[in-house]
Coordinates of C-alpha atoms and ligand atoms in Angstrom, one line a residue:
M17 CA -143.4 191.6 49.3
C18 CA -143.8 193.3 46.0
G19 CA -145.2 196.8 45.8
I20 CA -148.1 198.2 43.8
V21 CA -149.0 201.7 42.8
G22 CA -151.6 203.3 40.5
Y23 CA -152.6 206.8 39.4
I24 CA -155.6 208.5 37.7
G25 CA -155.2 212.1 36.8
N26 CA -153.7 214.9 34.7
N27 CA -150.2 215.0 36.2
E28 CA -147.1 213.3 34.8
K29 CA -148.1 209.6 35.3
K30 CA -144.6 208.2 34.9
E31 CA -143.1 210.4 37.6
I32 CA -145.8 209.6 40.2
L33 CA -145.5 205.9 39.5
L34 CA -141.7 205.9 39.8
N35 CA -141.7 208.0 42.9
G36 CA -144.3 205.6 44.5
L37 CA -142.3 202.6 43.5
K38 CA -139.1 204.0 45.0
E39 CA -141.0 204.2 48.3
L40 CA -141.9 200.6 48.0
E41 CA -138.7 199.3 46.5
Y42 CA -137.5 197.9 49.8
R43 CA -140.4 195.4 49.7
G44 CA -139.2 193.7 46.6
Y45 CA -136.5 194.6 44.1
D46 CA -135.9 191.8 41.6
S47 CA -137.5 193.8 38.8
A48 CA -140.0 196.6 38.2
G49 CA -142.4 198.0 35.6
I50 CA -145.0 200.6 34.8
A51 CA -147.8 201.0 32.3
V52 CA -149.4 204.3 31.3
L53 CA -152.6 204.7 29.3
A54 CA -153.1 208.2 27.9
A55 CA -154.6 209.7 24.7
G56 CA -155.6 206.2 23.6
E57 CA -152.0 204.8 23.8
L58 CA -151.0 202.1 26.3
K59 CA -147.2 202.0 26.9
N60 CA -145.3 199.9 29.3
F61 CA -141.7 199.6 30.5
K62 CA -140.0 196.9 32.5
A63 CA -136.5 196.4 33.8
V64 CA -134.7 193.8 35.9
G65 CA -133.2 194.9 39.2
K66 CA -133.7 198.2 41.0
I67 CA -136.1 201.1 40.1
C68 CA -133.2 203.2 38.8
N69 CA -132.9 200.7 35.9
L70 CA -136.6 201.2 35.1
E71 CA -136.1 204.9 35.3
N72 CA -133.3 204.8 32.7
K73 CA -135.5 202.7 30.4
C74 CA -138.3 205.3 30.3
L75 CA -136.2 208.4 30.5
D76 CA -137.6 209.9 27.3
F77 CA -141.2 208.9 27.8
V78 CA -143.7 211.7 28.6
S79 CA -147.5 211.5 28.6
E80 CA -149.6 214.6 28.6
G81 CA -153.1 215.3 29.8
F82 CA -155.5 212.9 31.5
G83 CA -154.5 209.3 31.9
L84 CA -154.0 206.3 34.0
G85 CA -151.0 204.4 35.2
I86 CA -150.0 201.3 37.2
G87 CA -146.7 200.2 38.5
H88 CA -145.1 197.3 40.4
T89 CA -141.8 196.3 42.0
R90 CA -141.4 192.6 42.3
W91 CA -140.1 189.9 44.6
A92 CA -140.2 186.8 42.4
T93 CA -142.5 183.9 43.4
H94 CA -143.3 182.2 40.1
G95 CA -140.6 182.5 37.5
K96 CA -137.1 184.0 37.7
P97 CA -136.5 187.7 38.0
T98 CA -136.4 188.5 34.3
E99 CA -137.9 191.3 32.3
V100 CA -140.5 189.0 30.8
N101 CA -141.6 187.9 34.2
A102 CA -141.7 191.5 35.5
H103 CA -145.1 193.2 35.9
P104 CA -147.2 194.7 34.3
H105 CA -148.3 191.6 32.4
I106 CA -149.7 192.3 29.1
A107 CA -152.5 190.9 26.9
Q108 CA -153.9 192.4 23.7
F109 CA -155.2 195.6 25.0
S110 CA -154.9 195.4 28.8
N111 CA -152.2 195.4 31.5
V112 CA -152.2 194.1 35.0
V113 CA -150.0 194.3 38.2
H114 CA -150.5 191.9 41.1
N115 CA -149.2 191.2 44.6
G116 CA -149.7 187.8 46.1
I117 CA -150.2 184.3 44.5
I118 CA -152.8 182.9 42.2
E119 CA -153.0 179.3 43.4
N120 CA -155.1 177.9 40.5
Y121 CA -153.3 179.7 37.7
Q122 CA -152.2 176.5 36.0
E123 CA -155.7 175.3 35.3
I124 CA -156.8 178.7 34.2
K125 CA -153.8 179.0 31.9
K126 CA -154.5 175.6 30.3
D127 CA -158.1 176.6 29.7
L128 CA -157.1 179.9 28.1
E129 CA -154.4 178.3 26.0
Q130 CA -157.1 176.0 24.5
K131 CA -159.0 179.2 23.7
G132 CA -156.0 180.6 21.8
H133 CA -154.3 182.8 24.3
Q134 CA -150.5 182.8 24.2
F135 CA -148.5 183.3 27.4
V136 CA -145.0 184.6 27.5
S137 CA -144.1 184.6 31.2
Q138 CA -143.7 181.9 33.8
T139 CA -145.8 183.9 36.3
D140 CA -149.1 183.2 37.8
T141 CA -150.1 186.8 37.3
E142 CA -150.3 186.7 33.5
V143 CA -153.5 184.6 33.5
I144 CA -155.4 187.5 35.1
V145 CA -155.1 189.9 32.2
H146 CA -155.8 187.1 29.6
L147 CA -158.8 185.9 31.6
F148 CA -160.2 189.4 31.8
E149 CA -159.9 189.9 28.0
E150 CA -161.6 186.5 27.5
N151 CA -164.4 187.5 29.8
L152 CA -164.9 190.8 28.1
K153 CA -166.1 188.8 25.1
N154 CA -169.1 187.7 27.1
F155 CA -170.0 190.8 29.1
D156 CA -171.0 194.3 27.9
D157 CA -169.9 195.7 31.1
G158 CA -166.1 195.9 32.0
L159 CA -166.7 195.7 35.7
E160 CA -168.8 192.5 35.3
A161 CA -166.0 190.9 33.2
F162 CA -163.5 191.9 35.9
K163 CA -165.7 190.5 38.7
Q164 CA -166.1 187.3 36.8
T165 CA -162.2 187.2 36.4
I166 CA -161.6 187.8 40.1
N167 CA -164.2 185.3 41.2
T168 CA -162.3 182.6 39.2
L169 CA -159.1 183.2 41.1
S170 CA -158.1 181.5 44.3
G171 CA -155.2 182.7 46.4
A172 CA -154.1 186.0 47.8
Y173 CA -154.0 189.1 45.7
A174 CA -154.1 192.9 45.3
I175 CA -154.7 193.6 41.6
L176 CA -154.8 196.7 39.5
L177 CA -155.8 196.4 35.8
I178 CA -156.0 199.0 33.0
T179 CA -157.4 198.4 29.6
K180 CA -157.7 200.5 26.4
K181 CA -161.5 199.5 26.3
Y182 CA -162.0 201.6 29.5
P183 CA -159.4 204.4 29.3
D184 CA -160.9 206.4 32.2
R185 CA -160.7 203.8 35.0
I186 CA -158.5 201.4 37.0
F187 CA -160.1 198.0 37.9
Y188 CA -159.0 196.8 41.4
A189 CA -159.5 193.8 43.6
K190 CA -158.1 192.9 47.1
N191 CA -158.0 189.6 48.9
G192 CA -155.4 188.8 51.5
S193 CA -152.8 191.4 50.2
P194 CA -153.0 195.1 51.3
L195 CA -154.4 197.7 48.9
I196 CA -155.2 201.3 49.5
V197 CA -157.1 203.8 47.3
A198 CA -156.5 207.4 48.0
K199 CA -157.4 210.9 46.8
G200 CA -155.5 214.1 46.6
E201 CA -155.5 217.4 44.7
G202 CA -153.7 215.7 41.8
G203 CA -156.1 212.8 41.3
I204 CA -156.7 209.3 42.5
Y205 CA -153.9 207.0 43.8
F206 CA -153.5 203.4 44.6
A207 CA -150.8 201.8 46.7
S208 CA -150.1 198.6 48.6
S209 CA -149.0 200.7 51.6
D210 CA -149.3 204.3 52.6
A211 CA -145.7 205.4 52.1
P212 CA -146.1 206.3 48.4
L213 CA -149.2 208.3 49.2
V214 CA -147.6 210.8 51.6
G215 CA -147.3 214.1 49.9
Y216 CA -149.8 213.2 47.2
A217 CA -153.1 212.2 48.9
N218 CA -155.0 213.4 51.9
K219 CA -157.9 210.9 52.1
V220 CA -157.5 207.1 52.1
V221 CA -159.6 204.0 52.1
Y222 CA -157.9 200.8 53.3
L223 CA -159.8 198.2 51.1
E224 CA -161.2 195.1 52.8
D225 CA -160.7 191.6 51.6
G226 CA -163.3 190.7 48.9
E227 CA -163.6 194.3 47.5
I228 CA -163.7 194.4 43.7
G229 CA -164.3 197.6 41.8
S230 CA -163.5 200.1 39.1
M231 CA -162.3 203.6 40.0
D232 CA -162.5 206.7 37.8
S233 CA -161.5 210.3 38.6
V234 CA -164.9 211.0 40.3
G235 CA -165.9 207.8 42.1
F236 CA -163.7 208.1 45.2
E237 CA -166.3 209.8 47.4
L238 CA -168.7 206.9 46.9
L239 CA -166.4 204.6 48.8
K240 CA -167.1 203.6 52.4
N241 CA -164.7 204.2 55.4
I242 CA -162.8 207.2 53.9
K243 CA -160.1 208.3 56.4
P244 CA -157.6 211.2 56.5
L245 CA -154.1 210.1 55.6
E246 CA -151.8 210.6 58.7
H247 CA -149.2 213.1 57.5
N248 CA -146.8 212.4 60.4
K249 CA -146.0 209.1 58.6
A250 CA -143.2 211.2 57.0
F251 CA -140.9 209.8 54.4
A252 CA -138.1 207.8 56.0
Q253 CA -134.8 209.4 54.9
K254 CA -131.2 208.3 55.6
E255 CA -130.3 211.5 57.4
G256 CA -126.6 211.2 56.8
F257 CA -126.3 207.5 57.6
R258 CA -124.8 205.2 55.0
Y259 CA -127.8 202.9 55.1
F260 CA -131.4 202.8 56.5
M261 CA -130.4 199.9 58.7
E262 CA -127.6 201.9 60.2
K263 CA -130.0 204.8 60.9
E264 CA -132.5 202.5 62.4
I265 CA -129.9 201.0 64.7
Y266 CA -129.0 204.4 65.9
E267 CA -132.7 205.4 66.4
Q268 CA -133.3 202.6 68.9
H269 CA -132.8 204.5 72.1
K270 CA -135.4 207.1 70.9
V271 CA -138.0 204.7 69.6
L272 CA -137.8 202.5 72.8
L273 CA -138.8 205.6 74.8
E274 CA -141.7 206.1 72.4
T275 CA -142.7 202.5 73.0
M276 CA -142.8 203.2 76.7
M277 CA -144.3 206.6 76.6
G278 CA -147.7 206.9 78.4
R279 CA -147.5 203.2 79.1
V280 CA -144.7 202.9 81.7
S281 CA -144.4 205.1 84.8
Q282 CA -143.5 204.7 88.5
E283 CA -147.3 204.7 89.2
G284 CA -148.0 201.6 87.1
I285 CA -148.4 200.2 83.6
N286 CA -151.1 201.6 81.4
L287 CA -151.9 199.8 78.1
E288 CA -154.1 202.3 76.5
S289 CA -155.5 200.0 73.8
I290 CA -156.3 197.0 76.1
C291 CA -159.3 197.0 78.4
G292 CA -158.8 196.2 82.0
D293 CA -160.4 192.8 81.9
F294 CA -158.6 191.7 78.7
F295 CA -156.6 189.0 80.5
E296 CA -159.5 187.7 82.6
G297 CA -159.8 183.9 82.2
I298 CA -156.4 183.7 80.4
H299 CA -154.1 181.1 81.9
Q300 CA -151.7 180.5 79.0
I301 CA -150.3 182.3 76.0
T302 CA -149.3 181.2 72.6
I303 CA -147.0 183.6 70.7
C304 CA -147.0 183.1 66.9
A305 CA -144.7 184.9 64.5
C306 CA -142.0 184.6 61.8
G307 CA -138.3 185.4 61.5
T308 CA -137.1 188.3 63.7
S309 CA -140.6 188.7 65.2
Y310 CA -140.4 185.0 66.2
H311 CA -137.1 185.7 68.0
A312 CA -138.8 188.6 69.8
G313 CA -141.6 186.1 70.8
M314 CA -139.0 183.6 72.1
S315 CA -137.5 186.4 74.2
G316 CA -141.0 187.2 75.4
K317 CA -141.5 183.7 76.7
Y318 CA -138.7 184.1 79.1
L319 CA -140.1 187.4 80.3
L320 CA -143.7 186.3 80.6
E321 CA -142.8 183.1 82.4
R322 CA -140.3 184.7 84.7
I323 CA -142.1 187.9 85.5
S324 CA -145.8 187.1 85.1
K325 CA -145.6 183.4 85.8
I326 CA -147.8 182.6 82.8
K327 CA -147.2 179.5 80.7
T328 CA -146.1 180.6 77.3
N329 CA -145.6 178.7 74.1
V330 CA -143.9 180.2 71.0
V331 CA -144.7 178.9 67.5
I332 CA -143.5 179.6 64.0
A333 CA -146.5 180.8 62.0
S334 CA -145.8 178.7 58.9
E335 CA -145.5 175.6 61.1
F336 CA -148.5 176.3 63.3
R337 CA -151.0 176.6 60.4
Y338 CA -150.8 173.0 59.2
A339 CA -149.9 171.2 62.4
N340 CA -153.5 170.7 63.7
P341 CA -152.6 172.6 66.9
V342 CA -154.5 172.0 70.1
M343 CA -156.1 175.3 71.2
E344 CA -157.5 175.8 74.7
K345 CA -160.2 178.2 75.8
D346 CA -158.0 179.9 78.4
E347 CA -155.3 180.6 75.8
L348 CA -154.4 184.0 74.5
F349 CA -153.1 184.0 71.0
V350 CA -150.5 186.7 70.5
V351 CA -149.2 187.5 67.0
I352 CA -146.1 189.6 66.5
S353 CA -145.4 191.3 63.2
Q354 CA -143.4 194.4 62.1
S355 CA -145.3 194.8 58.9
G356 CA -148.7 193.5 60.0
E357 CA -149.0 191.8 56.6
T358 CA -147.0 188.6 56.8
A359 CA -149.2 186.0 55.2
D360 CA -148.1 183.1 57.4
T361 CA -148.8 185.1 60.6
L362 CA -152.1 186.5 59.3
E363 CA -153.4 183.1 58.4
A364 CA -152.3 181.6 61.7
L365 CA -154.2 184.5 63.4
K366 CA -157.3 183.7 61.4
L367 CA -157.0 180.0 62.4
A368 CA -156.8 180.9 66.1
K369 CA -159.8 183.2 65.7
A370 CA -161.8 180.5 63.9
N371 CA -161.1 178.3 67.0
R372 CA -162.5 181.1 69.2
L373 CA -159.2 182.1 70.8
K374 CA -158.8 185.7 72.1
T375 CA -156.2 187.4 70.0
L376 CA -153.7 190.2 70.6
A377 CA -151.4 191.8 67.9
I378 CA -148.0 193.3 68.7
C379 CA -147.4 195.2 65.6
N380 CA -145.6 198.2 64.1
V381 CA -148.2 199.2 61.5
D382 CA -151.5 200.6 62.5
N383 CA -154.4 199.7 60.1
S384 CA -152.4 196.7 58.8
S385 CA -154.3 193.4 58.2
I386 CA -153.0 191.8 61.4
V387 CA -154.0 194.8 63.5
R388 CA -157.5 194.8 61.9
E389 CA -158.0 191.1 62.5
S390 CA -157.0 191.1 66.2
D391 CA -159.2 191.6 69.3
G392 CA -156.5 193.7 71.0
V393 CA -153.5 195.6 69.7
I394 CA -150.3 197.0 71.2
L395 CA -148.5 199.1 68.7
T396 CA -144.7 198.9 68.9
R397 CA -144.2 202.6 67.7
A398 CA -140.9 201.9 66.0
G399 CA -141.7 204.2 63.1
I400 CA -141.1 203.2 59.5
E401 CA -138.5 200.5 59.2
K402 CA -137.0 200.4 55.7
G403 CA -133.9 198.2 56.1
V404 CA -135.0 194.7 55.1
A405 CA -133.0 193.4 58.1
S406 CA -135.2 194.3 61.0
T407 CA -133.5 196.1 63.9
K408 CA -135.6 198.7 65.8
A409 CA -138.7 196.8 65.2
F410 CA -137.2 193.8 67.1
A411 CA -136.1 196.1 69.9
T412 CA -139.6 197.6 70.3
Q413 CA -141.3 194.1 70.1
V414 CA -139.1 192.9 73.0
M415 CA -139.9 196.0 74.9
V416 CA -143.6 195.6 74.4
L417 CA -143.4 192.0 75.6
W418 CA -141.5 193.1 78.6
I419 CA -144.1 195.8 79.4
L420 CA -146.8 193.2 78.9
S421 CA -145.1 190.8 81.3
V422 CA -144.9 193.5 84.0
Y423 CA -148.6 194.5 83.3
I424 CA -149.8 191.0 83.8
A425 CA -147.6 190.5 86.9
C426 CA -149.2 193.7 88.4
Q427 CA -152.7 192.4 87.6
K428 CA -151.8 189.1 89.3
Q429 CA -150.2 191.1 92.2
L430 CA -146.9 189.3 91.8
L431 CA -144.6 192.3 92.2
N432 CA -144.2 194.3 95.4
Q433 CA -143.6 198.1 95.1
D434 CA -139.8 197.8 95.0
E435 CA -139.8 195.0 92.4
F436 CA -142.2 197.0 90.2
K437 CA -140.0 200.1 90.5
N438 CA -136.9 198.0 89.6
Q439 CA -138.6 196.8 86.5
V440 CA -139.5 200.3 85.4
Q441 CA -136.0 201.6 86.2
S442 CA -134.5 198.6 84.3
M443 CA -136.6 199.4 81.2
L444 CA -135.4 203.0 81.2
Q445 CA -131.8 201.9 81.6
A446 CA -132.2 199.2 78.9
S447 CA -133.5 201.8 76.4
K448 CA -130.5 204.1 77.2
A449 CA -128.2 201.1 76.7
T450 CA -129.1 201.0 73.0
K451 CA -127.6 204.5 72.3
V452 CA -124.7 203.8 70.0
D453 CA -121.4 204.7 71.5
S454 CA -119.1 206.0 68.7
K455 CA -116.0 204.2 70.2
L456 CA -117.9 200.9 70.2
H457 CA -119.0 201.4 66.6
E458 CA -115.4 202.1 65.6
R459 CA -114.2 199.0 67.4
L460 CA -116.8 196.9 65.5
K461 CA -115.8 198.5 62.2
R462 CA -112.2 197.4 62.8
L463 CA -113.1 194.0 64.2
S464 CA -115.4 193.2 61.3
K465 CA -112.4 192.9 58.9
R466 CA -111.3 189.8 60.8
Y467 CA -114.6 188.0 60.3
L468 CA -115.0 188.0 56.5
H469 CA -113.7 184.5 55.8
G470 CA -113.9 181.2 57.7
H471 CA -116.6 178.6 57.2
G472 CA -119.3 179.8 59.5
F473 CA -120.4 181.4 62.7
F474 CA -122.0 180.1 65.9
F475 CA -123.9 182.6 68.0
I476 CA -124.4 181.2 71.4
G477 CA -126.2 182.3 74.6
R478 CA -128.3 181.0 77.4
D479 CA -131.8 181.8 78.6
I480 CA -133.2 185.0 76.9
F481 CA -129.7 185.4 75.3
Y482 CA -130.4 182.3 73.3
P483 CA -133.1 184.0 71.1
L484 CA -130.8 187.0 71.0
A485 CA -128.1 184.6 69.6
L486 CA -130.6 183.4 67.0
E487 CA -131.4 186.9 66.0
G488 CA -127.7 187.8 65.8
A489 CA -127.2 184.9 63.5
L490 CA -130.2 185.8 61.4
K491 CA -129.0 189.4 61.0
L492 CA -125.6 188.2 59.8
K493 CA -127.1 185.7 57.4
E494 CA -129.5 188.1 55.9
I495 CA -127.0 190.8 54.9
S496 CA -123.6 189.1 54.7
Y497 CA -124.7 185.8 53.1
L498 CA -122.3 184.0 55.5
H499 CA -123.4 180.9 57.2
A500 CA -124.4 181.5 60.8
E501 CA -126.3 179.5 63.4
G502 CA -127.7 180.4 66.8
Y503 CA -127.5 177.8 69.6
P504 CA -128.2 177.6 73.3
S505 CA -124.6 177.4 74.6
G506 CA -125.4 174.4 76.8
E507 CA -126.4 172.5 73.7
M508 CA -123.0 172.7 71.9
K509 CA -121.7 169.6 73.6
H510 CA -124.6 167.6 72.3
G511 CA -123.4 167.8 68.7
P512 CA -122.5 171.1 67.2
I513 CA -119.1 171.3 68.9
A514 CA -118.0 168.7 66.4
L515 CA -117.7 171.5 64.0
A516 CA -115.4 173.6 66.2
D517 CA -112.0 174.7 64.7
S518 CA -110.2 177.9 64.2
L519 CA -112.1 178.9 61.2
L520 CA -115.4 178.5 62.9
F521 CA -116.2 181.8 64.6
T522 CA -118.1 181.8 67.9
V523 CA -119.9 184.9 69.0
A524 CA -120.5 184.3 72.7
L525 CA -123.1 186.4 74.6
M526 CA -121.8 186.4 78.2
P527 CA -124.0 188.6 80.4
K528 CA -122.7 189.3 83.9
H529 CA -126.2 189.2 85.4
L530 CA -127.5 185.9 84.1
L531 CA -125.8 182.5 84.3
Y532 CA -122.4 183.9 83.7
E533 CA -120.4 181.0 85.1
K534 CA -122.5 178.5 83.1
I535 CA -121.9 180.1 79.7
K536 CA -118.3 180.7 80.6
S537 CA -117.8 176.9 80.9
N538 CA -119.6 176.3 77.6
V539 CA -117.3 178.8 75.8
E540 CA -114.2 177.4 77.4
E541 CA -115.2 174.0 76.0
L542 CA -115.3 175.5 72.5
S543 CA -112.0 177.4 73.0
A544 CA -110.3 174.1 74.1
R545 CA -111.3 172.8 70.6
D546 CA -109.6 175.7 68.9
A547 CA -112.7 177.7 67.9
T548 CA -112.1 181.4 67.4
I549 CA -114.1 183.2 70.2
C550 CA -115.5 186.7 70.0
A551 CA -116.9 187.3 73.4
I552 CA -119.5 190.1 74.1
S553 CA -119.4 190.9 77.8
S554 CA -118.6 193.4 80.5
Q555 CA -116.3 190.9 82.1
D556 CA -112.8 190.1 81.0
F557 CA -112.6 186.6 79.6
E558 CA -109.1 185.3 79.1
V559 CA -109.7 182.7 76.4
A560 CA -111.5 185.1 74.1
D561 CA -109.7 185.9 70.8
D562 CA -111.6 189.1 70.6
M563 CA -113.5 191.0 73.3
V564 CA -116.3 193.5 72.7
Y565 CA -117.0 195.2 76.0
I566 CA -120.4 196.4 77.0
N567 CA -121.6 198.3 80.0
P568 CA -122.7 195.8 82.7
G569 CA -125.6 198.0 83.8
A570 CA -127.7 196.8 86.7
S571 CA -129.7 194.0 85.1
Y572 CA -129.5 191.3 82.5
M573 CA -132.1 193.1 80.3
E574 CA -129.7 196.1 80.1
E575 CA -127.1 193.7 78.9
F576 CA -129.6 192.1 76.5
F577 CA -130.3 195.5 74.8
S578 CA -126.6 196.4 74.7
M579 CA -125.6 193.1 73.1
M580 CA -128.4 193.4 70.6
V581 CA -126.8 196.7 69.3
V582 CA -123.4 195.0 69.1
L583 CA -124.8 192.1 67.1
Q584 CA -126.7 194.5 64.7
L585 CA -123.6 196.7 64.1
L586 CA -121.3 193.6 63.7
A587 CA -123.6 192.3 60.9
L588 CA -123.8 195.7 59.3
E589 CA -120.1 196.2 59.2
I590 CA -119.3 192.7 57.9
S591 CA -121.9 193.2 55.2
I592 CA -120.5 196.6 54.2
K593 CA -116.9 195.2 54.1
L594 CA -118.2 192.4 51.8
G595 CA -119.7 195.0 49.5
N596 CA -123.3 193.9 49.9
D597 CA -126.4 195.9 49.6
V598 CA -127.2 196.3 53.3
D599 CA -130.8 197.6 52.9
M600 CA -131.9 195.4 50.1
P601 CA -130.1 192.1 50.5
R602 CA -130.4 189.5 47.8
N603 CA -133.5 187.2 47.7
L604 CA -135.3 189.0 50.5
A605 CA -138.2 191.4 50.8
K606 CA -139.5 193.5 53.6
S607 CA -142.9 192.1 54.0
V608 CA -143.6 188.5 53.0
T609 CA -147.2 188.5 51.9
V610 CA -147.1 185.0 50.3
E611 CA -147.1 181.7 51.9
Ligands
AGP722 C1 -136.1 190.3 59.7 O1 -134.8 190.8 59.6 C2 -136.5 189.6 58.5 N1 -136.5 190.4 57.3 C3 -137.7 188.7 58.6 O2 -137.3 187.6 59.3 C4 -139.0 189.2 59.3 O3 -138.8 189.4 60.6 C5 -140.2 188.2 59.0 O4 -140.4 188.0 57.7 C6 -141.4 188.6 59.7 O5 -141.9 189.8 59.3 P1 -143.0 190.6 60.1 O6 -142.4 191.0 61.4 O7 -143.3 191.8 59.2 O8 -144.2 189.7 60.3

């Protein structure tokens, strides 16, 4: 959610900032801006919409010699996505960019207005730069004035501030929002995630909450916890695909093998990052997450209860936080997050820790806030996911939960040799089942044309196919903007079936290996009410208006992963036909670091 970059050095500031913002654009793309301070001049540029609009705005701008710059790409929280609300925010002689939310900005603003400050935006961020200039009146030292400013703020933030009074340094602060400071041959860099740093920096410091400082071109080596920047975190490129989402769907069979590598073999399950006694004394699990990660968690519940016979509860992070949840000593708190920075999940994790629960993160981003906060970590190894609509991250989350279920079952000696081998075989087959078949993709391209109108979609399934139905509906909603709901198919008759008619499209998940006859009856009930049925199955189903055939495989989990790909491709193709921006759908952002 929003992206921040900063630079101190002699190279072309504008170019470094814009390149960095392009890497972060998928995180928020309502508006963007940069500010450059060089040779005593502080210039800023802002534009509504994508970075290319900003690029056009500052086409003729060049800054030579030593200087500083900050940049921001925004996902609006306070105030509409207009140019005036875009960052950097500007006071008399200073500029600021900020990720997060300042909760007490209204009282600060009121106080500053009484002191004569004039505000132009509707944002919470603008108070930071005005408060800093106000505090400078009382302090001889810029850093002291900045510290005083930050200490007045409550909320979550990653902040970069530059001022003409200190033209050699960037002031920075971090609390609850990620911020990295880095060094390379060209100078000093700041970024809210490491993607913009690749190719520029080789040493990084992941700042901790509560860190406030000012950085010039020589101060980097004084920082603690300097690490090398991992260069294998290469830039994600589209590699011939139309969209990142499409590429990420096609990558799933490879990344699932990565997820399993070194962990799953015929000899046993080895979770390298978890010590052998991690699950001692654990008799129940609470899984906590948001959005797609929550759907993976729901799928995990079926696996954990069925395979490892452990009571599992799944909660939405934003609900958990304020519900006064009862937490038991023998409960493991598992958080699932692609980004590792989702504010709701992170705060829920902190709450569980405060209640002394043991915690485990299933996450795609090493060194992320959620990873750093947790007692144990299993990385999903999906690689950088750029499409805002999550695909391969979901696949790998479900795979990790499956591996975990078998691991716990083995520790509890619940599986005999054959059962264990079947699970391993099934995992391998399930990863293979995600390899996109070109004929299937062509079929979905054609089929998608028939699903662009109507007044909505039901996605229905039973058991573990219910969370998959929820995920299919979410994928479609996110990128097509069509109304879609996921339901357990047995629940239709308790109300939702009232909506059934020919313009209500039902996508039915009908696995051969799990409750086939039960779901068949549920879908027949819908068909009898004239609903249009698109069935995804390996079995012929006479009442379906459209069939999408999958390979039955040998297990329901193979069918699960095959159907997952069908749902992702269907959403992708409908979105493309509707002319939408698949990778950066309206109103969304890749990582949601605000409450
Ligand atoms: C997925 O398609 C969504 N963009 C969204 O629901 C996402 O899964 C959710 O915001 C949680 O994000 P996280 O996995 O990074 O914590």
